[in-house]
Coordinates of C-alpha atoms in Angstrom, one line a residue:
M1 CA 35.4 27.6 6.7
T2 CA 32.6 29.9 5.3
L3 CA 29.9 26.9 6.0
F4 CA 31.4 27.0 9.9
F5 CA 31.1 31.0 10.1
S6 CA 27.1 31.3 8.6
S7 CA 25.9 28.7 10.6
L8 CA 27.6 30.4 13.8
Q9 CA 26.1 33.6 12.1
S10 CA 22.5 32.5 11.9
R11 CA 22.7 30.9 15.5
W12 CA 23.6 34.5 16.8
L13 CA 21.1 36.0 14.9
L14 CA 18.5 33.4 16.4
T15 CA 20.0 34.0 20.2
G16 CA 19.4 37.6 19.1
L17 CA 16.0 37.4 18.0
S18 CA 15.0 34.9 21.7
I19 CA 16.5 37.6 23.8
I20 CA 14.0 40.6 21.8
V21 CA 11.0 38.2 21.6
I22 CA 11.1 36.8 25.6
A23 CA 11.7 40.8 26.3
G24 CA 8.3 42.2 25.0
C25 CA 6.9 45.0 26.0
S26 CA 10.4 45.8 28.5
S27 CA 12.3 47.0 25.5
S28 CA 13.8 50.4 24.8
D29 CA 15.2 48.8 21.6
S30 CA 16.0 51.0 18.3
R31 CA 13.8 49.3 16.2
Y32 CA 10.7 50.9 17.2
D33 CA 9.6 53.9 15.9
I34 CA 9.8 56.5 19.1
D35 CA 11.6 55.9 22.0
N36 CA 9.8 56.8 24.8
D37 CA 5.6 55.1 24.9
V38 CA 2.5 57.4 24.3
A39 CA -1.1 57.0 23.6
P40 CA -1.9 57.2 20.1
T41 CA -1.7 60.7 18.2
T42 CA -5.1 60.8 17.2
P43 CA -7.2 58.5 19.4
I44 CA -10.1 56.7 18.8
S45 CA -13.5 55.8 20.6
V46 CA -12.9 52.1 22.6
D47 CA -16.3 52.4 23.9
H48 CA -17.7 49.6 21.2
I49 CA -14.5 47.1 22.1
E50 CA -15.7 44.5 24.3
G51 CA -13.4 42.6 26.6
A52 CA -11.5 39.7 24.9
Q53 CA -14.3 36.7 24.7
P54 CA -12.7 33.7 26.6
K55 CA -12.3 30.5 24.6
Y56 CA -10.3 27.4 24.6
E57 CA -7.1 28.4 22.8
P58 CA -3.5 25.3 23.1
Y59 CA -0.4 27.3 24.4
S60 CA 1.3 29.0 22.0
M61 CA 4.5 27.2 20.7
G62 CA 6.7 30.8 21.4
G63 CA 6.7 32.4 24.5
N64 CA 6.1 29.8 26.9
K65 CA 9.9 28.8 28.0
D66 CA 11.2 29.8 31.8
Y67 CA 13.6 32.7 31.0
K68 CA 15.8 35.1 32.9
L69 CA 16.1 38.3 32.0
R70 CA 18.3 41.2 34.0
G71 CA 19.4 38.7 36.3
Q72 CA 16.2 37.9 37.4
Q73 CA 14.3 33.6 36.4
Y74 CA 11.2 33.8 36.1
T75 CA 9.2 30.0 35.5
I76 CA 6.1 29.8 33.7
V77 CA 3.0 29.1 35.3
K78 CA 2.0 25.3 34.4
D79 CA -1.4 25.5 35.3
A80 CA -3.4 28.9 35.8
Q81 CA -6.3 27.4 36.5
G82 CA -7.6 29.2 40.1
F83 CA -4.5 31.7 39.8
T84 CA -5.4 34.9 41.5
E85 CA -3.0 38.3 42.1
K86 CA -2.7 41.8 43.4
G87 CA -0.3 44.8 42.1
Q88 CA -0.3 47.4 40.0
A89 CA -1.4 47.8 36.1
S90 CA 0.2 49.9 33.8
W91 CA 0.2 50.2 29.8
Y92 CA 1.8 50.2 26.6
G93 CA 0.4 51.7 23.2
K94 CA 2.3 53.6 20.2
K95 CA 5.5 52.3 21.3
F96 CA 5.3 48.7 20.6
H97 CA 2.3 48.7 18.4
G98 CA 2.7 47.1 14.9
H99 CA 5.8 44.8 16.4
L100 CA 5.9 41.4 17.3
T101 CA 4.6 40.0 21.1
S102 CA 6.2 37.3 23.0
N103 CA 4.5 34.8 21.0
G104 CA 4.9 36.4 17.0
E105 CA 1.7 37.8 16.9
V106 CA 1.5 41.1 16.3
Y107 CA 0.4 43.8 19.3
D108 CA -1.9 45.7 18.4
M109 CA -2.8 49.1 21.0
Y110 CA -7.0 48.5 19.9
S111 CA -7.1 44.9 20.8
M112 CA -8.4 43.6 24.3
S113 CA -4.8 42.0 24.9
A114 CA -2.1 42.5 28.0
A115 CA 1.5 41.3 29.1
H116 CA 2.3 39.0 32.0
K117 CA 5.8 37.9 33.3
T118 CA 4.2 34.0 33.7
L119 CA 1.4 32.9 32.6
P120 CA 1.3 31.2 29.9
I121 CA 0.4 32.6 26.6
P122 CA -2.2 32.9 25.5
S123 CA -4.4 33.3 28.8
Y124 CA -7.5 35.2 29.2
V125 CA -8.0 37.5 32.4
K126 CA -10.1 39.0 33.7
V127 CA -8.7 42.7 35.3
T128 CA -10.3 44.7 38.1
N129 CA -9.5 48.4 38.9
T130 CA -9.2 48.0 42.6
D131 CA -9.4 51.8 42.6
N132 CA -13.0 52.7 40.4
G133 CA -14.1 49.5 40.6
K134 CA -14.6 49.3 36.7
E135 CA -13.6 45.8 35.2
T136 CA -12.9 44.0 31.9
I137 CA -11.3 40.7 30.4
V138 CA -7.8 40.5 28.5
R139 CA -6.0 37.7 26.5
V140 CA -2.5 37.5 27.4
N141 CA 0.1 37.2 24.7
D142 CA 2.7 39.2 25.5
R143 CA 5.9 39.3 28.7
G144 CA 6.5 42.2 30.6
P145 CA 5.9 44.6 32.9
F146 CA 9.2 44.3 34.3
H147 CA 9.5 46.8 36.8
E148 CA 9.2 46.9 40.8
G149 CA 5.5 45.9 42.0
R150 CA 3.2 46.0 38.3
I151 CA 1.5 42.5 37.8
I152 CA 0.3 43.3 34.1
D153 CA 0.9 45.8 30.8
L154 CA -2.7 46.9 29.4
S155 CA -3.5 47.4 25.6
Y156 CA -4.4 50.9 25.0
A157 CA -7.9 50.0 24.6
A158 CA -7.6 47.8 27.9
A159 CA -6.3 51.1 29.6
K160 CA -8.7 53.2 28.5
K161 CA -11.7 51.1 29.5
L162 CA -10.5 51.1 33.2
D163 CA -9.7 54.8 33.0
V164 CA -5.7 53.6 33.5
I165 CA -4.8 56.2 30.7
K166 CA -5.1 59.3 33.0
T167 CA -3.2 57.6 35.9
G168 CA -0.7 55.7 34.4
T169 CA -0.3 53.3 36.7
A170 CA -3.4 51.3 38.5
N171 CA -4.2 49.2 41.6
V172 CA -5.7 46.2 39.9
K173 CA -6.8 42.7 41.1
I174 CA -6.2 39.6 37.8
E175 CA -8.2 36.9 37.9
V176 CA -7.1 33.5 35.3
I177 CA -10.7 32.5 33.4
T178 CA -10.1 28.4 32.0
V179 CA -12.1 27.1 29.8
E180 CA -11.4 23.5 29.4
K181 CA -10.2 21.8 26.4
P182 CA -13.4 20.5 23.9
T183 CA -13.9 17.2 23.5
G184 CA -14.8 15.0 20.6
K185 CA -12.6 14.3 17.1
H186 CA -14.9 17.2 15.4
Q187 CA -13.9 20.2 17.7
L188 CA -10.2 19.6 18.2
D189 CA -9.4 19.0 14.4
K190 CA -9.4 23.0 14.8
H191 CA -6.8 23.4 16.6
P192 CA -3.1 22.6 15.7
K193 CA -1.7 19.0 15.6
Y194 CA 1.6 18.9 17.3
G195 CA 4.3 15.7 17.1
I196 CA 7.1 14.7 19.0
Q197 CA 10.0 13.7 17.0
V198 CA 11.9 10.5 19.1
V199 CA 14.9 9.5 16.6
A200 CA 14.8 8.5 13.3
S201 CA 16.2 5.1 12.0
P202 CA 16.6 2.9 8.8
H203 CA 15.2 -0.3 10.7
K204 CA 12.0 -0.6 10.4
D205 CA 11.6 -3.5 13.2
R206 CA 13.9 -1.9 15.5
I207 CA 12.3 1.6 15.9
T208 CA 8.5 -0.2 15.7
K209 CA 9.5 -2.2 19.0
L210 CA 10.6 0.7 20.1
S211 CA 7.5 2.5 19.3
N212 CA 5.1 0.0 20.8
E213 CA 7.3 0.4 24.2
L214 CA 6.9 4.0 24.5
S215 CA 3.4 3.9 23.6
N216 CA 3.0 1.1 26.5
T217 CA 5.3 3.3 28.6
L218 CA 4.0 6.9 28.6
S219 CA 0.2 5.6 27.8
V220 CA 0.7 7.9 24.4
E221 CA -0.5 7.2 20.9
T222 CA 3.0 6.3 19.2
F223 CA 3.5 6.3 15.0
L224 CA 6.1 6.0 12.4
S225 CA 7.0 8.7 9.7
P226 CA 8.9 7.4 6.8
I227 CA 10.6 9.8 5.0
K228 CA 13.8 8.7 2.9
N229 CA 15.3 5.7 3.7
N230 CA 14.5 6.2 7.3
Y231 CA 11.2 6.3 9.8
R232 CA 10.8 8.7 12.2
L233 CA 9.7 7.5 15.4
M234 CA 6.5 10.4 16.6
L235 CA 4.5 10.2 19.7
G236 CA 1.0 11.9 19.3
P237 CA -0.6 13.7 17.4
F238 CA -1.3 16.8 20.3
S239 CA -4.0 18.9 20.0
D240 CA -2.4 21.0 23.3
Y241 CA 0.7 22.4 23.6
K242 CA 0.9 22.2 26.6
D243 CA -0.1 18.2 26.8
T244 CA 2.7 18.0 24.7
H245 CA 5.5 19.5 26.1
D246 CA 4.4 18.0 29.2
A247 CA 5.0 14.3 27.0
L248 CA 8.4 15.9 25.6
E249 CA 9.4 16.3 29.5
Q250 CA 8.6 12.5 29.9
V251 CA 10.1 11.0 27.0
Q252 CA 13.4 13.0 27.7
K253 CA 13.6 11.8 31.3
L254 CA 13.8 8.2 29.4
G255 CA 16.8 9.2 28.1
Y256 CA 15.9 10.8 25.2
T257 CA 17.5 14.2 25.3
S258 CA 17.2 15.0 21.3
A259 CA 13.3 14.4 21.2
F260 CA 11.7 17.3 20.1
V261 CA 8.3 18.9 19.4
K262 CA 6.8 19.9 15.4
K263 CA 4.2 21.3 14.6
L264 CA 2.5 18.6 12.2

Protein backbone atom coordinates (compact mmCIF):
# COMPACT_ATOMS: atom_id res chain seq x y z
CA MET A 1 0.00 0.00 0.00
CA THR A 2 2.86 2.39 0.87
CA LEU A 3 4.48 1.69 -2.47
CA PHE A 4 1.20 2.36 -4.28
CA PHE A 5 0.75 5.78 -2.68
CA SER A 6 4.41 6.70 -3.26
CA SER A 7 4.05 5.88 -6.94
CA LEU A 8 0.79 7.81 -7.17
CA GLN A 9 2.27 10.83 -5.41
CA SER A 10 5.25 10.75 -7.78
CA ARG A 11 2.95 10.82 -10.80
CA TRP A 12 1.02 13.76 -9.33
CA LEU A 13 4.30 15.60 -8.71
CA LEU A 14 5.57 14.99 -12.24
CA THR A 15 2.24 16.06 -13.71
CA GLY A 16 2.33 19.27 -11.70
CA LEU A 17 5.88 20.04 -12.78
CA SER A 18 4.97 19.40 -16.43
CA ILE A 19 2.10 21.88 -16.26
CA ILE A 20 4.37 24.51 -14.70
CA VAL A 21 7.06 24.05 -17.36
CA ILE A 22 4.57 24.16 -20.27
CA ALA A 23 3.01 27.34 -18.90
CA GLY A 24 6.40 29.03 -19.06
CA CYS A 25 6.25 32.80 -18.83
CA SER A 26 2.45 32.88 -18.58
CA SER A 27 2.30 31.65 -15.00
CA SER A 28 1.47 33.77 -11.96
CA ASP A 29 2.53 30.98 -9.62
CA SER A 30 3.71 31.88 -6.09
CA ARG A 31 7.04 30.17 -6.78
CA TYR A 32 8.20 33.46 -8.33
CA ASP A 33 9.97 36.02 -6.16
CA ILE A 34 7.60 38.83 -7.13
CA ASP A 35 3.95 38.94 -8.18
CA ASN A 36 4.19 41.39 -11.07
CA ASP A 37 6.88 41.46 -13.73
CA VAL A 38 9.26 44.44 -13.79
CA ALA A 39 12.53 45.54 -15.31
CA PRO A 40 15.69 44.97 -13.26
CA THR A 41 16.06 47.33 -10.27
CA THR A 42 19.41 48.58 -11.53
CA PRO A 43 19.36 48.02 -15.30
CA ILE A 44 22.68 47.32 -16.98
CA SER A 45 23.51 48.42 -20.50
CA VAL A 46 22.67 45.85 -23.16
CA ASP A 47 24.46 47.73 -25.93
CA HIS A 48 27.32 45.21 -25.83
CA ILE A 49 24.96 42.23 -26.11
CA GLU A 50 24.72 40.98 -29.68
CA GLY A 51 21.72 39.26 -31.21
CA ALA A 52 21.59 35.48 -30.91
CA GLN A 53 23.90 33.71 -33.37
CA PRO A 54 21.85 31.19 -35.38
CA LYS A 55 23.31 27.69 -35.47
CA TYR A 56 22.02 24.19 -35.96
CA GLU A 57 20.58 22.71 -32.76
CA PRO A 58 18.50 19.54 -32.47
CA TYR A 59 15.11 20.18 -30.91
CA SER A 60 15.13 19.79 -27.15
CA MET A 61 13.52 16.85 -25.36
CA GLY A 62 11.39 19.20 -23.28
CA GLY A 63 8.82 21.72 -24.42
CA ASN A 64 8.11 20.30 -27.88
CA LYS A 65 4.90 18.35 -27.35
CA ASP A 66 1.45 19.62 -28.33
CA TYR A 67 -0.31 20.97 -25.27
CA LYS A 68 -3.56 22.42 -23.96
CA LEU A 69 -3.70 25.49 -21.76
CA ARG A 70 -6.71 27.42 -20.51
CA GLY A 71 -8.96 25.40 -22.80
CA GLN A 72 -6.91 26.23 -25.89
CA GLN A 73 -5.08 23.51 -27.88
CA TYR A 74 -1.62 24.36 -29.21
CA THR A 75 0.06 22.31 -31.94
CA ILE A 76 3.83 22.60 -32.26
CA VAL A 77 5.07 23.57 -35.73
CA LYS A 78 6.75 20.52 -37.29
CA ASP A 79 8.72 22.32 -39.98
CA ALA A 80 9.45 25.97 -39.21
CA GLN A 81 11.40 26.72 -42.39
CA GLY A 82 10.02 29.89 -43.99
CA PHE A 83 7.74 30.61 -40.99
CA THR A 84 6.72 34.26 -40.62
CA GLU A 85 4.14 35.95 -38.42
CA LYS A 86 2.93 39.46 -37.60
CA GLY A 87 1.44 40.65 -34.35
CA GLN A 88 2.41 42.21 -31.04
CA ALA A 89 5.52 41.55 -28.99
CA SER A 90 5.62 41.87 -25.22
CA TRP A 91 8.50 41.19 -22.83
CA TYR A 92 9.30 39.46 -19.56
CA GLY A 93 12.00 40.26 -17.06
CA LYS A 94 12.82 40.15 -13.35
CA LYS A 95 9.85 38.04 -12.22
CA PHE A 96 10.98 35.06 -14.30
CA HIS A 97 14.74 35.65 -14.07
CA GLY A 98 16.47 32.49 -12.78
CA HIS A 99 13.44 30.24 -13.26
CA LEU A 100 13.07 27.36 -15.71
CA THR A 101 11.94 27.86 -19.28
CA SER A 102 9.74 25.31 -21.06
CA ASN A 103 12.70 23.21 -22.21
CA GLY A 104 14.36 23.14 -18.79
CA GLU A 105 16.90 25.90 -19.34
CA VAL A 106 17.25 28.76 -16.87
CA TYR A 107 15.73 32.06 -17.99
CA ASP A 108 18.24 34.91 -18.12
CA MET A 109 16.64 38.28 -18.81
CA TYR A 110 19.98 39.53 -20.16
CA SER A 111 20.13 36.81 -22.84
CA MET A 112 18.74 37.29 -26.34
CA SER A 113 15.89 34.83 -25.93
CA ALA A 114 12.14 34.71 -26.37
CA ALA A 115 8.96 32.71 -25.88
CA HIS A 116 6.56 31.59 -28.61
CA LYS A 117 3.43 29.46 -28.36
CA THR A 118 4.11 26.92 -31.11
CA LEU A 119 7.56 27.28 -32.71
CA PRO A 120 9.84 24.29 -32.06
CA ILE A 121 12.35 24.77 -29.26
CA PRO A 122 14.98 25.98 -29.87
CA SER A 123 14.32 28.18 -32.89
CA TYR A 124 16.17 31.28 -34.06
CA VAL A 125 13.93 34.18 -35.01
CA LYS A 126 14.57 37.57 -36.56
CA VAL A 127 12.30 40.10 -34.87
CA THR A 128 11.59 43.46 -36.54
CA ASN A 129 9.85 46.22 -34.62
CA THR A 130 7.67 47.60 -37.42
CA ASP A 131 6.93 50.70 -35.33
CA ASN A 132 10.54 51.91 -35.51
CA GLY A 133 12.37 49.59 -37.94
CA LYS A 134 14.75 48.16 -35.33
CA GLU A 135 15.57 44.45 -35.58
CA THR A 136 17.45 41.72 -33.75
CA ILE A 137 17.72 37.93 -33.55
CA VAL A 138 16.51 35.88 -30.59
CA ARG A 139 16.57 32.23 -29.62
CA VAL A 140 13.16 30.78 -28.68
CA ASN A 141 13.40 28.52 -25.63
CA ASP A 142 10.09 29.10 -23.85
CA ARG A 143 6.30 29.05 -24.32
CA GLY A 144 4.04 32.11 -24.36
CA PRO A 145 2.75 34.78 -24.43
CA PHE A 146 -0.81 33.67 -23.74
CA HIS A 147 -2.54 36.98 -24.38
CA GLU A 148 -4.77 37.83 -27.31
CA GLY A 149 -2.87 39.33 -30.23
CA ARG A 150 0.59 38.80 -28.80
CA ILE A 151 2.84 36.47 -30.77
CA ILE A 152 6.19 36.62 -28.97
CA ASP A 153 7.52 37.41 -25.50
CA LEU A 154 10.99 38.97 -25.63
CA SER A 155 13.63 38.80 -22.93
CA TYR A 156 14.43 42.11 -21.22
CA ALA A 157 17.65 42.46 -23.26
CA ALA A 158 15.91 41.80 -26.60
CA ALA A 159 13.05 44.15 -25.73
CA LYS A 160 15.54 46.86 -24.74
CA LYS A 161 17.32 46.51 -28.10
CA LEU A 162 14.02 46.94 -29.95
CA ASP A 163 12.76 49.80 -27.73
CA VAL A 164 9.83 47.76 -26.44
CA ILE A 165 10.51 48.43 -22.73
CA LYS A 166 9.07 51.95 -22.82
CA THR A 167 5.86 51.00 -24.61
CA GLY A 168 5.38 47.53 -23.07
CA THR A 169 4.30 46.08 -26.41
CA ALA A 170 5.14 46.76 -30.04
CA ASN A 171 4.02 45.68 -33.48
CA VAL A 172 6.50 43.19 -34.89
CA LYS A 173 7.21 40.80 -37.69
CA ILE A 174 9.02 37.57 -36.89
CA GLU A 175 10.90 35.36 -39.35
CA VAL A 176 12.40 31.97 -38.51
CA ILE A 177 16.06 31.54 -39.47
CA THR A 178 16.74 27.92 -40.38
CA VAL A 179 20.24 26.45 -40.19
CA GLU A 180 20.74 23.17 -42.01
CA LYS A 181 21.87 20.10 -40.10
CA PRO A 182 25.65 19.67 -40.45
CA THR A 183 26.92 16.70 -42.40
CA GLY A 184 29.87 14.49 -41.60
CA LYS A 185 30.38 12.16 -38.68
CA HIS A 186 32.73 14.47 -36.79
CA GLN A 187 30.25 17.34 -36.78
CA LEU A 188 27.29 15.18 -35.76
CA ASP A 189 29.23 13.74 -32.82
CA LYS A 190 29.11 17.17 -31.19
CA HIS A 191 25.34 16.85 -30.75
CA PRO A 192 23.38 14.61 -28.36
CA LYS A 193 22.50 11.11 -29.53
CA TYR A 194 19.01 9.67 -29.17
CA GLY A 195 17.64 6.17 -29.54
CA ILE A 196 14.19 4.60 -29.53
CA GLN A 197 13.64 1.54 -27.36
CA VAL A 198 11.04 -0.61 -29.08
CA VAL A 199 10.89 -3.82 -27.03
CA ALA A 200 13.02 -5.98 -24.74
CA SER A 201 13.25 -9.77 -24.83
CA PRO A 202 15.46 -12.60 -23.52
CA HIS A 203 15.19 -14.35 -26.90
CA LYS A 204 18.08 -13.02 -28.94
CA ASP A 205 17.16 -14.88 -32.13
CA ARG A 206 13.61 -13.51 -32.19
CA ILE A 207 14.58 -9.95 -31.36
CA THR A 208 17.37 -10.04 -33.96
CA LYS A 209 14.85 -11.08 -36.59
CA LEU A 210 12.50 -8.26 -35.54
CA SER A 211 15.42 -5.84 -35.60
CA ASN A 212 16.16 -6.68 -39.23
CA GLU A 213 12.49 -6.42 -40.19
CA LEU A 214 12.07 -2.98 -38.60
CA SER A 215 15.29 -1.73 -40.14
CA ASN A 216 14.04 -2.67 -43.62
CA THR A 217 10.48 -1.41 -43.04
CA LEU A 218 11.42 1.96 -41.55
CA SER A 219 14.74 2.45 -43.38
CA VAL A 220 16.54 3.22 -40.11
CA GLU A 221 19.49 1.71 -38.30
CA THR A 222 18.77 -0.71 -35.45
CA PHE A 223 20.90 -2.30 -32.76
CA LEU A 224 20.56 -4.57 -29.72
CA SER A 225 21.49 -3.33 -26.27
CA PRO A 226 22.03 -6.20 -23.78
CA ILE A 227 20.96 -5.65 -20.18
CA LYS A 228 21.15 -8.51 -17.66
CA ASN A 229 19.27 -11.41 -19.30
CA ASN A 230 17.39 -9.27 -21.83
CA TYR A 231 18.12 -7.63 -25.16
CA ARG A 232 16.67 -4.21 -25.88
CA LEU A 233 15.81 -3.51 -29.50
CA MET A 234 16.83 0.06 -30.31
CA LEU A 235 16.33 2.28 -33.34
CA GLY A 236 19.07 4.79 -34.09
CA PRO A 237 21.20 6.43 -33.03
CA PHE A 238 19.77 9.79 -34.10
CA SER A 239 21.45 13.17 -33.65
CA ASP A 240 18.33 15.22 -34.48
CA TYR A 241 15.44 15.14 -32.02
CA LYS A 242 12.86 15.84 -34.75
CA ASP A 243 14.13 12.85 -36.76
CA THR A 244 13.88 10.76 -33.60
CA HIS A 245 10.24 11.66 -33.04
CA ASP A 246 9.38 11.08 -36.68
CA ALA A 247 10.79 7.54 -36.33
CA LEU A 248 8.95 7.10 -33.01
CA GLU A 249 5.62 7.96 -34.66
CA GLN A 250 6.32 5.45 -37.43
CA VAL A 251 7.18 2.58 -35.10
CA GLN A 252 4.17 3.32 -32.87
CA LYS A 253 1.91 3.16 -35.95
CA LEU A 254 3.26 -0.36 -36.51
CA GLY A 255 1.77 -1.36 -33.16
CA TYR A 256 4.69 -0.79 -30.79
CA THR A 257 2.83 1.81 -28.75
CA SER A 258 5.11 1.46 -25.71
CA ALA A 259 8.21 2.52 -27.68
CA PHE A 260 9.95 5.56 -26.18
CA VAL A 261 12.90 7.91 -26.74
CA LYS A 262 16.11 7.57 -24.73
CA LYS A 263 19.11 9.87 -24.67
CA LEU A 264 22.15 7.71 -25.36
